[in-house]
Amino acid sequence: MIYEDIIMSEPKHFPTDTINHLLADYAELSAIFAKMIGGRDLTAQEQQMMDIMLRMHERLTKAA
């Protein structure tokens, strides 16, 4: 199963500390991505990545 399939599946119940670690990893990844992009417009692939990251964040914050 590819990563997108995993995050698109129904949310599972994870321990709070696991969710918090994943949110911290998300924040780190998001900061790196923002530095890579800078102030320019996103490519189609970058926009797709951003959409996936936003979905991840929404699901993680719901699960917390």
N, CA, C and O atoms as a printed pandas DataFrame, in Angstrom:
     atom_number atom_name residue_name chain_id  residue_number  x_coord  y_coord  z_coord
0              1         N          MET        A               1    0.857   -1.170    0.000
1              2        CA          MET        A               1    0.000    0.000    0.000
2              3         C          MET        A               1    0.905    1.236    0.000
3              4         O          MET        A               1    1.855    1.318    0.778
4              5         N          ILE        A               2    0.601    2.189   -0.875
5              6        CA          ILE        A               2    1.409    3.405   -0.903
6              7         C          ILE        A               2    0.926    4.360    0.184
7              8         O          ILE        A               2   -0.175    4.221    0.717
8              9         N          TYR        A               3    1.782    5.335    0.499
9             10        CA          TYR        A               3    1.494    6.240    1.610
10            11         C          TYR        A               3    0.156    6.953    1.443
11            12         O          TYR        A               3   -0.598    7.078    2.407
12            13         N          GLU        A               4   -0.150    7.423    0.235
13            14        CA          GLU        A               4   -1.414    8.143    0.038
14            15         C          GLU        A               4   -2.607    7.235    0.341
15            16         O          GLU        A               4   -3.608    7.698    0.886
16            17         N          ASP        A               5   -2.513    5.952   -0.005
17            18        CA          ASP        A               5   -3.587    5.015    0.324
18            19         C          ASP        A               5   -3.769    4.912    1.831
19            20         O          ASP        A               5   -4.891    4.810    2.329
20            21         N          ILE        A               6   -2.655    4.940    2.549
21            22        CA          ILE        A               6   -2.717    4.833    4.005
22            23         C          ILE        A               6   -3.419    6.050    4.594
23            24         O          ILE        A               6   -4.306    5.906    5.436
24            25         N          ILE        A               7   -3.028    7.252    4.156
25            26        CA          ILE        A               7   -3.637    8.439    4.756
26            27         C          ILE        A               7   -5.066    8.659    4.276
27            28         O          ILE        A               7   -5.822    9.390    4.916
28            29         N          MET        A               8   -5.453    8.038    3.157
29            30        CA          MET        A               8   -6.820    8.173    2.669
30            31         C          MET        A               8   -7.755    7.176    3.347
31            32         O          MET        A               8   -8.975    7.331    3.286
32            33         N          SER        A               9   -7.196    6.157    3.992
33            34        CA          SER        A               9   -8.034    5.164    4.647
34            35         C          SER        A               9   -8.656    5.766    5.904
35            36         O          SER        A               9   -8.266    6.846    6.346
36            37         N          GLU        A              10   -9.608    5.069    6.460
37            38        CA          GLU        A              10  -10.280    5.553    7.656
38            39         C          GLU        A              10   -9.275    5.737    8.787
39            40         O          GLU        A              10   -8.373    4.915    8.955
40            41         N          PRO        A              11   -9.423    6.809    9.564
41            42        CA          PRO        A              11   -8.494    7.035   10.670
42            43         C          PRO        A              11   -8.577    5.914   11.702
43            44         O          PRO        A              11   -9.655    5.398   11.998
44            45         N          LYS        A              12   -7.445    5.560   12.230
45            46        CA          LYS        A              12   -7.364    4.564   13.293
46            47         C          LYS        A              12   -7.173    5.312   14.606
47            48         O          LYS        A              12   -6.873    6.506   14.612
48            49         N          HIS        A              13   -7.346    4.612   15.701
49            50        CA          HIS        A              13   -7.120    5.228   17.005
50            51         C          HIS        A              13   -5.700    4.922   17.443
51            52         O          HIS        A              13   -5.338    3.764   17.650
52            53         N          PHE        A              14   -4.904    5.963   17.581
53            54        CA          PHE        A              14   -3.519    5.833   17.997
54            55         C          PHE        A              14   -3.350    6.519   19.344
55            56         O          PHE        A              14   -4.107    7.429   19.681
56            57         N          PRO        A              15   -2.361    6.087   20.113
57            58        CA          PRO        A              15   -2.088    6.773   21.384
58            59         C          PRO        A              15   -1.745    8.243   21.139
59            60         O          PRO        A              15   -1.178    8.596   20.105
60            61         N          THR        A              16   -2.092    9.084   22.094
61            62        CA          THR        A              16   -1.864   10.523   21.963
62            63         C          THR        A              16   -0.408   10.849   21.703
63            64         O          THR        A              16   -0.110   11.737   20.904
64            65         N          ASP        A              17    0.512   10.144   22.363
65            66        CA          ASP        A              17    1.929   10.452   22.147
66            67         C          ASP        A              17    2.346   10.155   20.711
67            68         O          ASP        A              17    3.193   10.857   20.160
68            69         N          THR        A              18    1.772    9.136   20.104
69            70        CA          THR        A              18    2.062    8.825   18.702
70            71         C          THR        A              18    1.561    9.950   17.803
71            72         O          THR        A              18    2.265   10.387   16.893
72            73         N          ILE        A              19    0.349   10.410   18.059
73            74        CA          ILE        A              19   -0.219   11.515   17.280
74            75         C          ILE        A              19    0.650   12.762   17.428
75            76         O          ILE        A              19    0.926   13.449   16.444
76            77         N          ASN        A              20    1.077   13.054   18.648
77            78        CA          ASN        A              20    1.909   14.238   18.879
78            79         C          ASN        A              20    3.244   14.135   18.155
79            80         O          ASN        A              20    3.733   15.132   17.625
80            81         N          HIS        A              21    3.842   12.945   18.124
81            82        CA          HIS        A              21    5.095   12.754   17.386
82            83         C          HIS        A              21    4.867   12.967   15.888
83            84         O          HIS        A              21    5.688   13.592   15.216
84            85         N          LEU        A              22    3.766   12.453   15.375
85            86        CA          LEU        A              22    3.453   12.625   13.960
86            87         C          LEU        A              22    3.189   14.090   13.622
87            88         O          LEU        A              22    3.590   14.561   12.557
88            89         N          LEU        A              23    2.521   14.809   14.514
89            90        CA          LEU        A              23    2.298   16.237   14.289
90            91         C          LEU        A              23    3.617   17.008   14.300
91            92         O          LEU        A              23    3.793   17.944   13.519
92            93         N          ALA        A              24    4.537   16.625   15.170
93            94        CA          ALA        A              24    5.857   17.267   15.198
94            95         C          ALA        A              24    6.616   16.981   13.906
95            96         O          ALA        A              24    7.259   17.872   13.350
96            97         N          ASP        A              25    6.542   15.742   13.430
97            98        CA          ASP        A              25    7.182   15.392   12.157
98            99         C          ASP        A              25    6.551   16.175   11.010
99           100         O          ASP        A              25    7.248   16.645   10.112
100          101         N          TYR        A              26    5.231   16.310   11.048
101          102        CA          TYR        A              26    4.527   17.085   10.029
102          103         C          TYR        A              26    5.026   18.531   10.027
103          104         O          TYR        A              26    5.285   19.096    8.965
104          105         N          ALA        A              27    5.160   19.125   11.205
105          106        CA          ALA        A              27    5.618   20.514   11.303
106          107         C          ALA        A              27    7.023   20.669   10.728
107          108         O          ALA        A              27    7.312   21.646   10.037
108          109         N          GLU        A              28    7.894   19.706   11.014
109          110        CA          GLU        A              28    9.259   19.751   10.484
110          111         C          GLU        A              28    9.250   19.646    8.962
111          112         O          GLU        A              28    9.931   20.409    8.276
112          113         N          LEU        A              29    8.478   18.700    8.441
113          114        CA          LEU        A              29    8.366   18.519    6.998
114          115         C          LEU        A              29    7.776   19.759    6.331
115          116         O          LEU        A              29    8.236   20.179    5.269
116          117         N          SER        A              30    6.773   20.330    6.948
117          118        CA          SER        A              30    6.131   21.522    6.406
118          119         C          SER        A              30    7.109   22.694    6.328
119          120         O          SER        A              30    7.110   23.436    5.346
120          121         N          ALA        A              31    7.939   22.861    7.355
121          122        CA          ALA        A              31    8.927   23.945    7.359
122          123         C          ALA        A              31    9.957   23.754    6.251
123          124         O          ALA        A              31   10.333   24.715    5.579
124          125         N          ILE        A              32   10.411   22.529    6.059
125          126        CA          ILE        A              32   11.376   22.237    4.990
126          127         C          ILE        A              32   10.747   22.522    3.630
127          128         O          ILE        A              32   11.374   23.128    2.760
128          129         N          PHE        A              33    9.507   22.080    3.455
129          130        CA          PHE        A              33    8.796   22.284    2.194
130          131         C          PHE        A              33    8.630   23.775    1.912
131          132         O          PHE        A              33    8.820   24.219    0.779
132          133         N          ALA        A              34    8.277   24.546    2.935
133          134        CA          ALA        A              34    8.101   25.988    2.759
134          135         C          ALA        A              34    9.409   26.657    2.343
135          136         O          ALA        A              34    9.401   27.560    1.506
136          137         N          LYS        A              35   10.525   26.227    2.916
137          138        CA          LYS        A              35   11.830   26.789    2.537
138          139         C          LYS        A              35   12.170   26.450    1.091
139          140         O          LYS        A              35   12.729   27.279    0.372
140          141         N          MET        A              36   11.834   25.229    0.663
141          142        CA          MET        A              36   12.108   24.808   -0.712
142          143         C          MET        A              36   11.332   25.668   -1.705
143          144         O          MET        A              36   11.860   26.049   -2.749
144          145         N          ILE        A              37   10.094   25.968   -1.380
145          146        CA          ILE        A              37    9.213   26.683   -2.298
146          147         C          ILE        A              37    9.488   28.181   -2.279
147          148         O          ILE        A              37    9.455   28.837   -3.321
148          149         N          GLY        A              38    9.756   28.716   -1.101
149          150        CA          GLY        A              38    9.950   30.162   -0.998
150          151         C          GLY        A              38    8.650   30.883   -1.299
151          152         O          GLY        A              38    7.585   30.432   -0.876
152          153         N          GLY        A              39    8.714   31.991   -2.019
153          154        CA          GLY        A              39    7.521   32.767   -2.318
154          155         C          GLY        A              39    6.945   32.511   -3.692
155          156         O          GLY        A              39    6.005   33.189   -4.107
156          157         N          ARG        A              40    7.496   31.539   -4.407
157          158        CA          ARG        A              40    7.041   31.317   -5.785
158          159         C          ARG        A              40    5.752   30.496   -5.823
159          160         O          ARG        A              40    5.343   29.913   -4.819
160          161         N          ASP        A              41    5.120   30.461   -6.994
161          162        CA          ASP        A              41    3.926   29.644   -7.189
162          163         C          ASP        A              41    4.307   28.173   -7.168
163          164         O          ASP        A              41    5.419   27.800   -7.543
164          165         N          LEU        A              42    3.377   27.349   -6.728
165          166        CA          LEU        A              42    3.613   25.908   -6.662
166          167         C          LEU        A              42    3.458   25.268   -8.035
167          168         O          LEU        A              42    2.618   25.683   -8.834
168          169         N          THR        A              43    4.278   24.252   -8.302
169          170        CA          THR        A              43    4.053   23.426   -9.484
170          171         C          THR        A              43    2.863   22.522   -9.186
171          172         O          THR        A              43    2.418   22.448   -8.040
172          173         N          ALA        A              44    2.349   21.845  -10.182
173          174        CA          ALA        A              44    1.218   20.931   -9.978
174          175         C          ALA        A              44    1.589   19.831   -8.986
175          176         O          ALA        A              44    0.783   19.469   -8.128
176          177         N          GLN        A              45    2.797   19.302   -9.100
177          178        CA          GLN        A              45    3.234   18.241   -8.187
178          179         C          GLN        A              45    3.390   18.775   -6.760
179          180         O          GLN        A              45    3.021   18.097   -5.801
180          181         N          GLU        A              46    3.928   19.972   -6.619
181          182        CA          GLU        A              46    4.064   20.571   -5.289
182          183         C          GLU        A              46    2.696   20.848   -4.675
183          184         O          GLU        A              46    2.505   20.671   -3.472
184          185         N          GLN        A              47    1.747   21.278   -5.496
185          186        CA          GLN        A              47    0.396   21.521   -4.990
186          187         C          GLN        A              47   -0.233   20.220   -4.517
187          188         O          GLN        A              47   -0.917   20.191   -3.494
188          189         N          GLN        A              48   -0.004   19.148   -5.260
189          190        CA          GLN        A              48   -0.517   17.840   -4.853
190          191         C          GLN        A              48    0.095   17.433   -3.514
191          192         O          GLN        A              48   -0.607   16.933   -2.635
192          193         N          MET        A              49    1.405   17.647   -3.358
193          194        CA          MET        A              49    2.067   17.331   -2.093
194          195         C          MET        A              49    1.485   18.174   -0.957
195          196         O          MET        A              49    1.256   17.665    0.140
196          197         N          MET        A              50    1.247   19.445   -1.214
197          198        CA          MET        A              50    0.684   20.323   -0.190
198          199         C          MET        A              50   -0.717   19.867    0.204
199          200         O          MET        A              50   -1.061   19.871    1.386
200          201         N          ASP        A              51   -1.519   19.479   -0.768
201          202        CA          ASP        A              51   -2.867   18.985   -0.480
202          203         C          ASP        A              51   -2.816   17.750    0.412
203          204         O          ASP        A              51   -3.607   17.623    1.347
204          205         N          ILE        A              52   -1.890   16.844    0.125
205          206        CA          ILE        A              52   -1.737   15.635    0.937
206          207         C          ILE        A              52   -1.294   16.001    2.346
207          208         O          ILE        A              52   -1.807   15.458    3.324
208          209         N          MET        A              53   -0.339   16.925    2.448
209          210        CA          MET        A              53    0.131   17.341    3.768
210          211         C          MET        A              53   -0.995   17.988    4.581
211          212         O          MET        A              53   -1.100   17.757    5.786
212          213         N          LEU        A              54   -1.823   18.785    3.938
213          214        CA          LEU        A              54   -2.946   19.400    4.643
214          215         C          LEU        A              54   -3.942   18.349    5.119
215          216         O          LEU        A              54   -4.468   18.444    6.228
216          217         N          ARG        A              55   -4.199   17.350    4.284
217          218        CA          ARG        A              55   -5.071   16.243    4.690
218          219         C          ARG        A              55   -4.484   15.510    5.888
219          220         O          ARG        A              55   -5.198   15.172    6.832
220          221         N          MET        A              56   -3.176   15.268    5.843
221          222        CA          MET        A              56   -2.507   14.602    6.966
222          223         C          MET        A              56   -2.710   15.409    8.248
223          224         O          MET        A              56   -3.047   14.853    9.293
224          225         N          HIS        A              57   -2.502   16.714    8.157
225          226        CA          HIS        A              57   -2.631   17.570    9.336
226          227         C          HIS        A              57   -4.057   17.535    9.883
227          228         O          HIS        A              57   -4.260   17.428   11.092
228          229         N          GLU        A              58   -5.037   17.625    8.993
229          230        CA          GLU        A              58   -6.436   17.583    9.422
230          231         C          GLU        A              58   -6.752   16.274   10.133
231          232         O          GLU        A              58   -7.393   16.282   11.184
232          233         N          ARG        A              59   -6.318   15.163    9.581
233          234        CA          ARG        A              59   -6.595   13.860   10.183
234          235         C          ARG        A              59   -5.877   13.691   11.514
235          236         O          ARG        A              59   -6.435   13.143   12.465
236          237         N          LEU        A              60   -4.643   14.162   11.576
237          238        CA          LEU        A              60   -3.891   14.041   12.827
238          239         C          LEU        A              60   -4.501   14.900   13.928
239          240         O          LEU        A              60   -4.590   14.465   15.076
240          241         N          THR        A              61   -4.920   16.113   13.589
241          242        CA          THR        A              61   -5.505   16.965   14.626
242          243         C          THR        A              61   -6.876   16.443   15.055
243          244         O          THR        A              61   -7.256   16.610   16.214
244          245         N          LYS        A              62   -7.615   15.824   14.156
245          246        CA          LYS        A              62   -8.889   15.196   14.534
246          247         C          LYS        A              62   -8.652   14.027   15.477
247          248         O          LYS        A              62   -9.407   13.821   16.428
248          249         N          ALA        A              63   -7.598   13.264   15.208
249          250        CA          ALA        A              63   -7.313   12.068   15.997
250          251         C          ALA        A              63   -6.746   12.404   17.374
251          252         O          ALA        A              63   -6.828   11.598   18.300
252          253         N          ALA        A              64   -6.170   13.600   17.501
253          254        CA          ALA        A              64   -5.522   13.966   18.781
254          255         C          ALA        A              64   -6.538   14.200   19.874
255          256         O          ALA        A              64   -6.167   14.513   21.005
